[in-house]
mmCIF file of C-alpha atoms and ligand atoms in Angstrom:
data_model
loop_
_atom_site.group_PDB
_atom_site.id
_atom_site.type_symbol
_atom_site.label_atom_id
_atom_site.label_comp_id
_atom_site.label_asym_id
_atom_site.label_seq_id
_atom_site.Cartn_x
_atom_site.Cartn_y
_atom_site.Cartn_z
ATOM 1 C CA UNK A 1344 0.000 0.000 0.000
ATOM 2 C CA UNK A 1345 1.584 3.095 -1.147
ATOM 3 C CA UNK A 1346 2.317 5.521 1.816
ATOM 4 C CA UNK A 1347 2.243 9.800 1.531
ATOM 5 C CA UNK A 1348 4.910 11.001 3.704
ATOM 6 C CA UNK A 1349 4.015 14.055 6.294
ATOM 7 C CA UNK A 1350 4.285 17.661 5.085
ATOM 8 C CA UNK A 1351 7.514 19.073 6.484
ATOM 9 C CA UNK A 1352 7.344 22.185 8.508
ATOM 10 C CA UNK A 1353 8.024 25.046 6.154
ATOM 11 C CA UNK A 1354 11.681 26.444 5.677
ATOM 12 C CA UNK A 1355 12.207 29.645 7.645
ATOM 13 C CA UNK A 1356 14.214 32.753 7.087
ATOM 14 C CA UNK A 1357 14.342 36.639 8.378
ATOM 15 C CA UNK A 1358 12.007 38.912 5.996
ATOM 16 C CA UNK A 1359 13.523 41.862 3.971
ATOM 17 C CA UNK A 1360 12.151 44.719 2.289
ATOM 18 C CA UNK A 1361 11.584 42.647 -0.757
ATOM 19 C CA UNK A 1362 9.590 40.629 0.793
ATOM 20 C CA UNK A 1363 6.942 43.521 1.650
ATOM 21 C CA UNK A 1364 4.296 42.980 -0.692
ATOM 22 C CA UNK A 1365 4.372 39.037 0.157
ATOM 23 C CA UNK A 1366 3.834 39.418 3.480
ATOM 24 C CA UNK A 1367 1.357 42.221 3.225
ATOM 25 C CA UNK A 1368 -0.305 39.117 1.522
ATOM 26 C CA UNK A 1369 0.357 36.608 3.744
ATOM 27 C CA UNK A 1370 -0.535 38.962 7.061
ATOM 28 C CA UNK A 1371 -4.142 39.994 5.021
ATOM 29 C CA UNK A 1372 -5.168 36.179 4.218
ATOM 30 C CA UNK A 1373 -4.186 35.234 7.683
ATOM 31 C CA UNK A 1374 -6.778 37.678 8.713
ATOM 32 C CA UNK A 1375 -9.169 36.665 6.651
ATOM 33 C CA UNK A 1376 -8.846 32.770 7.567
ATOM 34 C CA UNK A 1377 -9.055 33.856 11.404
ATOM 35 C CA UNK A 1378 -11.539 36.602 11.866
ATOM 36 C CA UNK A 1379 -13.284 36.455 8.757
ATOM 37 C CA UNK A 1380 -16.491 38.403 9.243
ATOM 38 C CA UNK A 1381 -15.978 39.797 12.771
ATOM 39 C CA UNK A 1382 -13.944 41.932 10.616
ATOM 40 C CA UNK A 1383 -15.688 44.624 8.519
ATOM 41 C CA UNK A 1384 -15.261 44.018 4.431
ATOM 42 C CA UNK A 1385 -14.053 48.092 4.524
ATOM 43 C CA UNK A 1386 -11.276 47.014 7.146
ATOM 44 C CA UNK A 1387 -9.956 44.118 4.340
ATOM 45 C CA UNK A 1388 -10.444 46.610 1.491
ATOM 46 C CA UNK A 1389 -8.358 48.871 3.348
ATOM 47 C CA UNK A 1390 -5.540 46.582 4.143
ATOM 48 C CA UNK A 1391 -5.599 45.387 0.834
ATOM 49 C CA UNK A 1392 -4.644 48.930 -0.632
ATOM 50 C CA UNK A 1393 -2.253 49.716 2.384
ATOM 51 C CA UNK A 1394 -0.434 46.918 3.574
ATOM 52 C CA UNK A 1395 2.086 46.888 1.144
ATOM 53 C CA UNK A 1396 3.452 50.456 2.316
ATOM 54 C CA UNK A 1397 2.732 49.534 5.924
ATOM 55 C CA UNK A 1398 5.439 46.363 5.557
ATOM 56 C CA UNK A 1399 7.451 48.407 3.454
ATOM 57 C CA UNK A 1400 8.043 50.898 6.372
ATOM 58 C CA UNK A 1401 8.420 48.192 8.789
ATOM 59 C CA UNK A 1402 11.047 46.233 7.111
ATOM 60 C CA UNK A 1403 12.689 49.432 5.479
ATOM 61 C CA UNK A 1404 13.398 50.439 9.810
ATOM 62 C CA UNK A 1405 17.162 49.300 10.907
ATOM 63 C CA UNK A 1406 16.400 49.300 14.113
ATOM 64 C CA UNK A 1407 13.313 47.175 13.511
ATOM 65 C CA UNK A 1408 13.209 43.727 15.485
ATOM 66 C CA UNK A 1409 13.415 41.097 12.671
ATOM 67 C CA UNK A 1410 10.204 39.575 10.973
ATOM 68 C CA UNK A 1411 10.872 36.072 10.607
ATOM 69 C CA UNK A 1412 8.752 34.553 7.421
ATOM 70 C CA UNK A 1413 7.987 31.187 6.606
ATOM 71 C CA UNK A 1414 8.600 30.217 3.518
ATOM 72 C CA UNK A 1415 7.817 26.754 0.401
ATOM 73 C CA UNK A 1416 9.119 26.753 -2.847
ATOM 74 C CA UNK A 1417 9.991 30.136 -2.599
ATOM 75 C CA UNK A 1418 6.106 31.481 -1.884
ATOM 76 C CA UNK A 1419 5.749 33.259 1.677
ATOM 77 C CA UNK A 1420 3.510 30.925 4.370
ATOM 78 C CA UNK A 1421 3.570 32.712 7.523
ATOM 79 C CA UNK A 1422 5.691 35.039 9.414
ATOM 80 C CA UNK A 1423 6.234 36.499 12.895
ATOM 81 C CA UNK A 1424 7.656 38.910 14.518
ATOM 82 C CA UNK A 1425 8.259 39.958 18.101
ATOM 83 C CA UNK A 1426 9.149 43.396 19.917
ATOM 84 C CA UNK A 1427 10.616 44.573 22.801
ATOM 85 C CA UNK A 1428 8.045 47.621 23.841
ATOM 86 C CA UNK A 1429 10.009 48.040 27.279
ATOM 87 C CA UNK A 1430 9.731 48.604 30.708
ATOM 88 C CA UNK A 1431 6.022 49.472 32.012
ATOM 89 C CA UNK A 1432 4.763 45.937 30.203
ATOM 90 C CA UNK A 1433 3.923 43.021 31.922
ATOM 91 C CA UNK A 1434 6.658 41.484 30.124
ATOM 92 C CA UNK A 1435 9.397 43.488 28.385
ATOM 93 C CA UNK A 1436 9.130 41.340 25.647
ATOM 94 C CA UNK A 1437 5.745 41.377 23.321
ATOM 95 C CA UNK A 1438 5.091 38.780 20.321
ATOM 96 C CA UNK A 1439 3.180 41.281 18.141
ATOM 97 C CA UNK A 1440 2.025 38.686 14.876
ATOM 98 C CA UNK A 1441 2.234 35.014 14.408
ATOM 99 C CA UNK A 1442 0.470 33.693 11.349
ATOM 100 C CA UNK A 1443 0.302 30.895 9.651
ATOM 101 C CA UNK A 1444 -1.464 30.030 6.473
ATOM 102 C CA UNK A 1445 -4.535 27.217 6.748
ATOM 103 C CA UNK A 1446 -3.078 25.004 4.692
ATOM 104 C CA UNK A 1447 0.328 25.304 5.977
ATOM 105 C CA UNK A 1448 -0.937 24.469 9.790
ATOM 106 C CA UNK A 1449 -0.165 21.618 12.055
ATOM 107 C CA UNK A 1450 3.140 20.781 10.834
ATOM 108 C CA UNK A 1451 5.037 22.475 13.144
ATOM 109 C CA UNK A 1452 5.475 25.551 11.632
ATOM 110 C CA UNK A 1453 4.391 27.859 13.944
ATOM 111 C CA UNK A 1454 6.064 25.938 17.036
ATOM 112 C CA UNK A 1455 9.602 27.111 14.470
ATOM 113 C CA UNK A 1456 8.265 30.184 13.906
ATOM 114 C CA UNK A 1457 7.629 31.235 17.928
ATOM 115 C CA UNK A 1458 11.137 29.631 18.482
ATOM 116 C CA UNK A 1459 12.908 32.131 16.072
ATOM 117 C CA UNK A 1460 10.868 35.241 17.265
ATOM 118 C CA UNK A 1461 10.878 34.772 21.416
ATOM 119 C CA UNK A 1462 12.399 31.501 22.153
ATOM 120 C CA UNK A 1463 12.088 30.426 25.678
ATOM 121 C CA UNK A 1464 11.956 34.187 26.838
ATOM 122 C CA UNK A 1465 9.336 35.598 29.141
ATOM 123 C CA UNK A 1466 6.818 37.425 26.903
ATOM 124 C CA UNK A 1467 3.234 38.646 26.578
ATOM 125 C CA UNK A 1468 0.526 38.282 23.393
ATOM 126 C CA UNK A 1469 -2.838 39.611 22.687
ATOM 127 C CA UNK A 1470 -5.111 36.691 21.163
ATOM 128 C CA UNK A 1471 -8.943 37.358 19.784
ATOM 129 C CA UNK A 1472 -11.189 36.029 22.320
ATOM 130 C CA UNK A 1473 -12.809 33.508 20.117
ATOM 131 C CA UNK A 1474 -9.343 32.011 18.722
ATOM 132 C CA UNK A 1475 -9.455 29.148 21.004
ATOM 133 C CA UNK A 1476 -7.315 27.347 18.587
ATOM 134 C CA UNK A 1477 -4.227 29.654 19.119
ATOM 135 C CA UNK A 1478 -4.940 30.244 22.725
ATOM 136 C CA UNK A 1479 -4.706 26.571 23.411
ATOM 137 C CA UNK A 1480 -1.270 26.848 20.676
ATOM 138 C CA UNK A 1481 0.038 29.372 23.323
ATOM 139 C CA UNK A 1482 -1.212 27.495 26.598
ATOM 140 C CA UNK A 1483 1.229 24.282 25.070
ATOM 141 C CA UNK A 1484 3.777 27.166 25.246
ATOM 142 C CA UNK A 1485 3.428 28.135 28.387
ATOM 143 C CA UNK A 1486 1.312 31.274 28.382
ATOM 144 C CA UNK A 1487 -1.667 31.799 30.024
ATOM 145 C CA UNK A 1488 -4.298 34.429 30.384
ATOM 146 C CA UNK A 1489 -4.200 36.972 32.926
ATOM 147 C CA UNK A 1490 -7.524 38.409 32.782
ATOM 148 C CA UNK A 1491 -6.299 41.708 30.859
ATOM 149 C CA UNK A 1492 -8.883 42.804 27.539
ATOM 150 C CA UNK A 1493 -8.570 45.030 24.412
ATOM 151 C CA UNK A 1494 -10.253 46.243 21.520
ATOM 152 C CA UNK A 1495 -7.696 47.219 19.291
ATOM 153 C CA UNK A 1496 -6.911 45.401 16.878
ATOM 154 C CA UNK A 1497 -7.991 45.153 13.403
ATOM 155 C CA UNK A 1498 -9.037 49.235 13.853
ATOM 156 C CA UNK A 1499 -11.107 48.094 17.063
ATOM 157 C CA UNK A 1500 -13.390 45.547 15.989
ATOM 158 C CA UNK A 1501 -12.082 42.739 17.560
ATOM 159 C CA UNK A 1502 -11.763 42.028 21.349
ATOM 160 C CA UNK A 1503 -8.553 40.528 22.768
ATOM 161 C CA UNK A 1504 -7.441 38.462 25.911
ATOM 162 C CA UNK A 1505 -3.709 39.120 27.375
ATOM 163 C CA UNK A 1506 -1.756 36.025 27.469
ATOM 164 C CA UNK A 1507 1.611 36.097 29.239
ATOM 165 C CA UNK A 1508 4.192 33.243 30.725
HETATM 166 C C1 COA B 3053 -1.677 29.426 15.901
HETATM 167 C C2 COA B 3053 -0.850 29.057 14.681
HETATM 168 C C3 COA B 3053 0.206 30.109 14.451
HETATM 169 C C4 COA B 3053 -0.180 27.708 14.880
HETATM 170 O O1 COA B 3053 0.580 27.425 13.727
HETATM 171 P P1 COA B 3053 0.821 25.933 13.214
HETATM 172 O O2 COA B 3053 1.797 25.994 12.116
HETATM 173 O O3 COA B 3053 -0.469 25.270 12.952
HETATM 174 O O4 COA B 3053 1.485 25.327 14.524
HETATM 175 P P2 COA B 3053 2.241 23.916 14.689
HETATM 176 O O5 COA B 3053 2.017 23.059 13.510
HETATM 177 O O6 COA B 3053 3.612 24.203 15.122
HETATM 178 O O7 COA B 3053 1.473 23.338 15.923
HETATM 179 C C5 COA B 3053 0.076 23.119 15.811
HETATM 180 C C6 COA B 3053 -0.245 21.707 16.161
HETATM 181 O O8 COA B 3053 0.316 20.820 15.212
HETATM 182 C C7 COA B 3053 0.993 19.766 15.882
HETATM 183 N N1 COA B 3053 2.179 19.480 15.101
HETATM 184 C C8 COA B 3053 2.123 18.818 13.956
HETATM 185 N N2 COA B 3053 3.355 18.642 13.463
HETATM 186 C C9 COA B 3053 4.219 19.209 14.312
HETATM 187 C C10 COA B 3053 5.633 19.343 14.350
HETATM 188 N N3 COA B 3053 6.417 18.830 13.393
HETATM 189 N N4 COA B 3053 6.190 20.042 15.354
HETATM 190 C C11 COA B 3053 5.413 20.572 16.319
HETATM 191 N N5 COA B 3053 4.069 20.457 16.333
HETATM 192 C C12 COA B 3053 3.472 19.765 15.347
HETATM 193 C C13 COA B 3053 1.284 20.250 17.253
HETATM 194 O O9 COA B 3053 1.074 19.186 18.159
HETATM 195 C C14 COA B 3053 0.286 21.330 17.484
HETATM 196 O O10 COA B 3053 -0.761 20.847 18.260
HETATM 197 P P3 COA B 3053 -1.832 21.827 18.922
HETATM 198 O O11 COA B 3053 -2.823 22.137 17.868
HETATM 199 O O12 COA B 3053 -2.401 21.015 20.036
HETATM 200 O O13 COA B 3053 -1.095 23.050 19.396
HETATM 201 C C15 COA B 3053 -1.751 28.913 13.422
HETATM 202 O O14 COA B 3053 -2.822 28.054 13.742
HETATM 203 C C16 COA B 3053 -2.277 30.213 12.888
HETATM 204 O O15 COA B 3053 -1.584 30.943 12.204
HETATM 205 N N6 COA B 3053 -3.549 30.497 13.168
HETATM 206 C C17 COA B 3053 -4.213 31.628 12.570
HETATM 207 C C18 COA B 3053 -3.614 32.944 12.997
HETATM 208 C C19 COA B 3053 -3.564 33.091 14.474
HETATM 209 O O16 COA B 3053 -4.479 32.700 15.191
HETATM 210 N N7 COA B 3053 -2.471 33.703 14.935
HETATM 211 C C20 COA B 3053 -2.305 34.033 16.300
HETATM 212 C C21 COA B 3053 -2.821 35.411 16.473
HETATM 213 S S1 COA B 3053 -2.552 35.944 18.144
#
């Protein structure tokens, strides 16, 4: 009986410049596969026109903490990227996007990618209330929620939990 071998976890590497458009791409259908409709068609229309100049400006920044993106034959599959927003946090250390393309999950990709950005560090994440999926991804990590809420993201329309370890 003929046997399919697993999907390896995607190859990863530190984002460029070059890579802005692909990961303004990759960030927007990650959206789309998580909130879907709890965020406003205008929000997605906007991003769509934008987020090419927003990565641009964040990978064009020296100082910039790297943005590590996760890559198959050559076509960007995820990325993250953490930053240190300093004392007066709950941790100094923040992991500010993690995505991971649907059909690229569960094989260990994102486990690689949180490696690269925070490793074993002490760190803090906001998660959408309703993504139990990555809450529980962060809970195998160690984090757990410490009762904090927003409403920022995605231009407000989406409530988030603090997660921390
Ligand atoms: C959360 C997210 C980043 C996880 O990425 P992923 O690539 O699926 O993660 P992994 O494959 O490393 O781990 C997922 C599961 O696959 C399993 N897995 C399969 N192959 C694996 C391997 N080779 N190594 C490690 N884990 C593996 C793990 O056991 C893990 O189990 P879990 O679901 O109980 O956690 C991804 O689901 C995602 O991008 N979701 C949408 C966006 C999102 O929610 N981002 C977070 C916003 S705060």
């Amino acid at each position: 009986m003929p046997t399919t071998s697993p999907l390896p976890a995607a190859r990863i590497r530190p984002a460029t410049v070059l890579d802005a458009a692909a990961l303004a791409a990759v960030h927007l259908q990650g959206w789309r596969e998580t909130y879907g409709a709890k965020i406003p068609e205008a929000v997605y229309v906007d991003r769509a026109e934008h987020g090419t100049a927003v990565w641009e400006e964040m990978l064009s920044d020296p100082d910039a903490p790297t943005t590590w993106v996760a890559h198959r034959d050559g076509e960007p599959v995820g990325l993250a990227r953490a930053e240190a927003p300093g004392a007066g946090n709950v941790r100094p250390l923040e992991l500010r996007l993690l995505y991971v393309l649907a059909a690229e999950q569960g094989h260990g990709t994102g486990h690689n990618l949180v490696q690269l950005a925070i490793g074993d560090a002490p760190c803090f994440l906001w998660v959408e209330e309703g993504n139990v999926r990555a809450q529980d991804f962060y809970r195998d990590l160690g984090f757990e929620l410490d009762g904090a809420t927003r409403q920022t993201a995605a231009q407000g329309h989406l409530t988030e939990l603090r997660m921390v370890r």
